[in-house]
JSON list of C-alpha atoms in Angstrom, two decimals:
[
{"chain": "F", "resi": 1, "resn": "UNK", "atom": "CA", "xyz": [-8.73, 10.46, 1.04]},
{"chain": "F", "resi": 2, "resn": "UNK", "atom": "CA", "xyz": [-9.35, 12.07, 4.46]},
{"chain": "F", "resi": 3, "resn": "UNK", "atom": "CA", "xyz": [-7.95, 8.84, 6.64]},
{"chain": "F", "resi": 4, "resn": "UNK", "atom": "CA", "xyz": [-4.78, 7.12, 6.94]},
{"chain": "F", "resi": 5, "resn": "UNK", "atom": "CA", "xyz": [-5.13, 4.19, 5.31]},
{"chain": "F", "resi": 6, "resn": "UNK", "atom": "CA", "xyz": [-4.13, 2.47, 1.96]},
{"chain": "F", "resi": 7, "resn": "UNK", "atom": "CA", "xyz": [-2.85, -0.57, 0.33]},
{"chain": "F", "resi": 8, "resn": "UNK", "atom": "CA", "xyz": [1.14, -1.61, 0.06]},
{"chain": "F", "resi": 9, "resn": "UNK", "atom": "CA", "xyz": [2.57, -4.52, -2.78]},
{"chain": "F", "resi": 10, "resn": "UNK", "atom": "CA", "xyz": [5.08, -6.37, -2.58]},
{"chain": "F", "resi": 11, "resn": "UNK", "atom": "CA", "xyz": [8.35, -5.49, -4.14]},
{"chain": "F", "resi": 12, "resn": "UNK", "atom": "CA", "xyz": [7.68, -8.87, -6.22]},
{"chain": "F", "resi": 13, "resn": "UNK", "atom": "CA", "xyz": [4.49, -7.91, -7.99]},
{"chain": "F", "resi": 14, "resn": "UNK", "atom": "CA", "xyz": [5.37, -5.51, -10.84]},
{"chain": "F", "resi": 15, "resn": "UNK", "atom": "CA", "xyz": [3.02, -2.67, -11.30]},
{"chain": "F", "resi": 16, "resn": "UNK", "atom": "CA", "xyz": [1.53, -1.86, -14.20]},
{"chain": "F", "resi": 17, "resn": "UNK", "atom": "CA", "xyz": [4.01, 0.88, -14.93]},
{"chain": "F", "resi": 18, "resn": "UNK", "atom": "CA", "xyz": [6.52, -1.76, -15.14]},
{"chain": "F", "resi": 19, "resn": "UNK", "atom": "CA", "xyz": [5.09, -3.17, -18.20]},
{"chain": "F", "resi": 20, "resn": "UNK", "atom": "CA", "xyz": [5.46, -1.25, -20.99]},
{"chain": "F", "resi": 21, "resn": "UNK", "atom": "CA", "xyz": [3.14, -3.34, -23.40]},
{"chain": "F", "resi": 22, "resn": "UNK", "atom": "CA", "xyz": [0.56, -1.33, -20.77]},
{"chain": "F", "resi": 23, "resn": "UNK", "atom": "CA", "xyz": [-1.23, 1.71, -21.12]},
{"chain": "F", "resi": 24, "resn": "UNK", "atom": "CA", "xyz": [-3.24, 1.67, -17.75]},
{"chain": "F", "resi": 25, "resn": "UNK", "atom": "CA", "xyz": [-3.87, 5.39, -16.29]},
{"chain": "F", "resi": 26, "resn": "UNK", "atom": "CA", "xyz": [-3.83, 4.22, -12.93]},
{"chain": "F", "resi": 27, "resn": "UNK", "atom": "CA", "xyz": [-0.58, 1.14, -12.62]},
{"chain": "F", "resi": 28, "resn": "UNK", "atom": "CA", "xyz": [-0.65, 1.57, -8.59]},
{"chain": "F", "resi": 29, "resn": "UNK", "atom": "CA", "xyz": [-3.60, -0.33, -8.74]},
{"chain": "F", "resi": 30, "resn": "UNK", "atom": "CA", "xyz": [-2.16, -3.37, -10.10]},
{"chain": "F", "resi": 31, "resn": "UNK", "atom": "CA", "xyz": [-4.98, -3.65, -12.95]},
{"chain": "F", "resi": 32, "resn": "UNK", "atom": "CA", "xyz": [-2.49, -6.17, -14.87]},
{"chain": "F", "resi": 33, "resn": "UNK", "atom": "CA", "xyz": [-2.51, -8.37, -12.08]},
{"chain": "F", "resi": 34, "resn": "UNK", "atom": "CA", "xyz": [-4.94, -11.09, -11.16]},
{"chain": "F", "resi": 35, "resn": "UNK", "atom": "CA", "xyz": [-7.16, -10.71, -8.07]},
{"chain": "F", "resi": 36, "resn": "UNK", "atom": "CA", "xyz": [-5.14, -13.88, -6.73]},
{"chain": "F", "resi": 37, "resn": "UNK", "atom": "CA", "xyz": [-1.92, -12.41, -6.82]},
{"chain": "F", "resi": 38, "resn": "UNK", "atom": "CA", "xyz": [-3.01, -8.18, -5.46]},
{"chain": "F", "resi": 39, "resn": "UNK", "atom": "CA", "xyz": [-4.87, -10.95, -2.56]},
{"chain": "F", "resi": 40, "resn": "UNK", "atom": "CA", "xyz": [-1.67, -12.31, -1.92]},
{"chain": "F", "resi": 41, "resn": "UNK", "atom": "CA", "xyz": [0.89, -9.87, -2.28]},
{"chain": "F", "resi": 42, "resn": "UNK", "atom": "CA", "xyz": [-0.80, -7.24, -0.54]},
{"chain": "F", "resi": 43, "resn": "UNK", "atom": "CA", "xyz": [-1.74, -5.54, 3.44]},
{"chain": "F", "resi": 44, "resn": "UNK", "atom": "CA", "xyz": [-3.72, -2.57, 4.12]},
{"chain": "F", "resi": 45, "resn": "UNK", "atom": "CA", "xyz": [-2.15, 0.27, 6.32]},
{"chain": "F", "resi": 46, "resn": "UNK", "atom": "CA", "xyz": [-3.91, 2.26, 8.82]},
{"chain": "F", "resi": 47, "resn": "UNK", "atom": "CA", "xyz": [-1.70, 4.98, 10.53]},
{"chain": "F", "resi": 48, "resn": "UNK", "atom": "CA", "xyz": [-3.43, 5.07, 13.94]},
{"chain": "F", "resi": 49, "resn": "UNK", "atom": "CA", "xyz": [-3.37, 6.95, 16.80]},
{"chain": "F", "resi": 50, "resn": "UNK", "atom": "CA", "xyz": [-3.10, 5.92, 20.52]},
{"chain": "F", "resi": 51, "resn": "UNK", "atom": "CA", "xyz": [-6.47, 4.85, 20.82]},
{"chain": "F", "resi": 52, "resn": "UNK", "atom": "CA", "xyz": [-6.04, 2.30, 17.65]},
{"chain": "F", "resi": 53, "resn": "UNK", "atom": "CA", "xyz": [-8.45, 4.41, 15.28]},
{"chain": "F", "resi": 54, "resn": "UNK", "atom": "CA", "xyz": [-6.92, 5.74, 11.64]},
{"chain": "F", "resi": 55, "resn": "UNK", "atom": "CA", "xyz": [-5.93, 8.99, 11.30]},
{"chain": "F", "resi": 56, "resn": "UNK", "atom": "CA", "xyz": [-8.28, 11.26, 10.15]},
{"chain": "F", "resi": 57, "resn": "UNK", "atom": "CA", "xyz": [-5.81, 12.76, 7.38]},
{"chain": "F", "resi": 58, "resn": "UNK", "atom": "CA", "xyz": [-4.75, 11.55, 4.37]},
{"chain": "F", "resi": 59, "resn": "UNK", "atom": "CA", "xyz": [-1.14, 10.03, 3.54]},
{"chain": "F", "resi": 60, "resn": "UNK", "atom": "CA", "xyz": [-0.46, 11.22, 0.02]},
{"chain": "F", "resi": 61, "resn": "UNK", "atom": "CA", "xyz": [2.15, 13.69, -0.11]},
{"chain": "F", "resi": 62, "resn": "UNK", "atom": "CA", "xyz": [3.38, 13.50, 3.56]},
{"chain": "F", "resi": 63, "resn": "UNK", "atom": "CA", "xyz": [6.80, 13.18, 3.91]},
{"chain": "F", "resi": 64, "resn": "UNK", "atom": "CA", "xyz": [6.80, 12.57, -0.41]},
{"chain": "F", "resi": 65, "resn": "UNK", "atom": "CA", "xyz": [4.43, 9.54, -0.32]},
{"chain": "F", "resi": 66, "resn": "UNK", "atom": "CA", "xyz": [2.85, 9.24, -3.54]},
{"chain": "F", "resi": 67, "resn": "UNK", "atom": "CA", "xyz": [1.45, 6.11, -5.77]},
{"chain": "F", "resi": 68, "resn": "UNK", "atom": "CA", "xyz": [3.86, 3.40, -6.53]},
{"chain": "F", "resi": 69, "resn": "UNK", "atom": "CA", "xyz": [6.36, 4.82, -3.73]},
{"chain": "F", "resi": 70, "resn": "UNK", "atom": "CA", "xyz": [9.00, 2.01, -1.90]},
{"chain": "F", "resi": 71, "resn": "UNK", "atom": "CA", "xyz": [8.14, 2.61, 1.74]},
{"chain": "F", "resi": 72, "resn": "UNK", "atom": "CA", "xyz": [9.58, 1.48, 4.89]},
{"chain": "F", "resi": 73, "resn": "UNK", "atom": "CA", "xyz": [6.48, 0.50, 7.38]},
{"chain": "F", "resi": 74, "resn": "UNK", "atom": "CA", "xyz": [6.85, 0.52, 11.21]},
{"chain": "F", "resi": 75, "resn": "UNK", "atom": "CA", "xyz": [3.87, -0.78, 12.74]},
{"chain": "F", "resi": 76, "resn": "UNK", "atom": "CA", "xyz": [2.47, -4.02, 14.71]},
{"chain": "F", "resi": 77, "resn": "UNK", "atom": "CA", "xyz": [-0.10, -7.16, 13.08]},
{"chain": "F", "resi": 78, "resn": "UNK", "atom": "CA", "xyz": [-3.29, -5.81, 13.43]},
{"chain": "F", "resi": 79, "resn": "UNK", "atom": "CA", "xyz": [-5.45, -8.44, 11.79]},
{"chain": "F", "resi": 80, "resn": "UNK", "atom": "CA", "xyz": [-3.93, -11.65, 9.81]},
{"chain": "F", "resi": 81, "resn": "UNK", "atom": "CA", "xyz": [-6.37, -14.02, 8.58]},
{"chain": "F", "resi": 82, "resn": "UNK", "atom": "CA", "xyz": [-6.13, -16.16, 5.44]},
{"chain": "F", "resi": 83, "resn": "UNK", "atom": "CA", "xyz": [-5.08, -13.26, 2.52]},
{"chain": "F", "resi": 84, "resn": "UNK", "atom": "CA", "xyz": [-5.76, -10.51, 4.75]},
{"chain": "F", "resi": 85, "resn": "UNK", "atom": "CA", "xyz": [-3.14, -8.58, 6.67]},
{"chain": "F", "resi": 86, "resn": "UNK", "atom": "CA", "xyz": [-3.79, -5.60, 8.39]},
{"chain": "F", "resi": 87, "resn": "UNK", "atom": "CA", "xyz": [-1.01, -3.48, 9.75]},
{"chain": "F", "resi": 88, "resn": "UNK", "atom": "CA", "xyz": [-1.10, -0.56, 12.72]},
{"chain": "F", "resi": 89, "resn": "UNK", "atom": "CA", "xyz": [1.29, 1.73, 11.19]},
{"chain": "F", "resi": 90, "resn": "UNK", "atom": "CA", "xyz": [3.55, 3.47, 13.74]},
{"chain": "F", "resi": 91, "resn": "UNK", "atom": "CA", "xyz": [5.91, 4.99, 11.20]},
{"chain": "F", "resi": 92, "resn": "UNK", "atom": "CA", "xyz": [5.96, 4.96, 7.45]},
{"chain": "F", "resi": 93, "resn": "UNK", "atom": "CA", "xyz": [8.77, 6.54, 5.47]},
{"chain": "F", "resi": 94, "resn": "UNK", "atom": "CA", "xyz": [9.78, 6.68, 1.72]},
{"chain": "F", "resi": 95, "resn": "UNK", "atom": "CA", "xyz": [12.16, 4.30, 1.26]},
{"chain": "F", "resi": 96, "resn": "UNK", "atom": "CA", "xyz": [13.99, 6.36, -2.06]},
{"chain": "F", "resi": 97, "resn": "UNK", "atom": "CA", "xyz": [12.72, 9.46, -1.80]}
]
């Protein structure tokens, strides 16, 4: 809340919501997955502006971004090291709105 940054899956790691043998509250955080796998399957977004610094507004709701919504990210490879991938958002957009 309050900056421009949050955490995409893969398409390949079901969410929580996908399993209906699950009764998490919260499936877009991928509780029914190991820490391995979120580590793996996952980057962080940071919608930046020109000087490289995250947005100082939240993402939710823009455009009809909400939890466990397919989105199309423009951006460039901010950090990549190991399991961690960082990504300077230029665009993001709801892929099925």
């Amino acid at each position: 809340s309050g900056r421009a940054v949050f955490t995409i899956m893969s398409p390949s790691v079901k969410s929580c919501a996908d399993n209906p043998d699950d009764a998490c509250k919260v499936p877009w955080d991928y509780c029914c997955e190991t820490k391995e796998d979120i580590a793996t399957h996952s980057a962080t977004i940071q919608v930046v502006d020109a000087s490289g610094s995250p947005l100082k507004a939240g993402v939710k709701g823009h455009n009809g971004i909400k939890e466990l919504s397919e989105l199309i990210v423009v951006g460039k490879v901010a950090h990549a090291q190991g399991k961690v991938l960082v990504v300077n958002a230029s665009g993001v957009f709801v892929a099925k709105p």
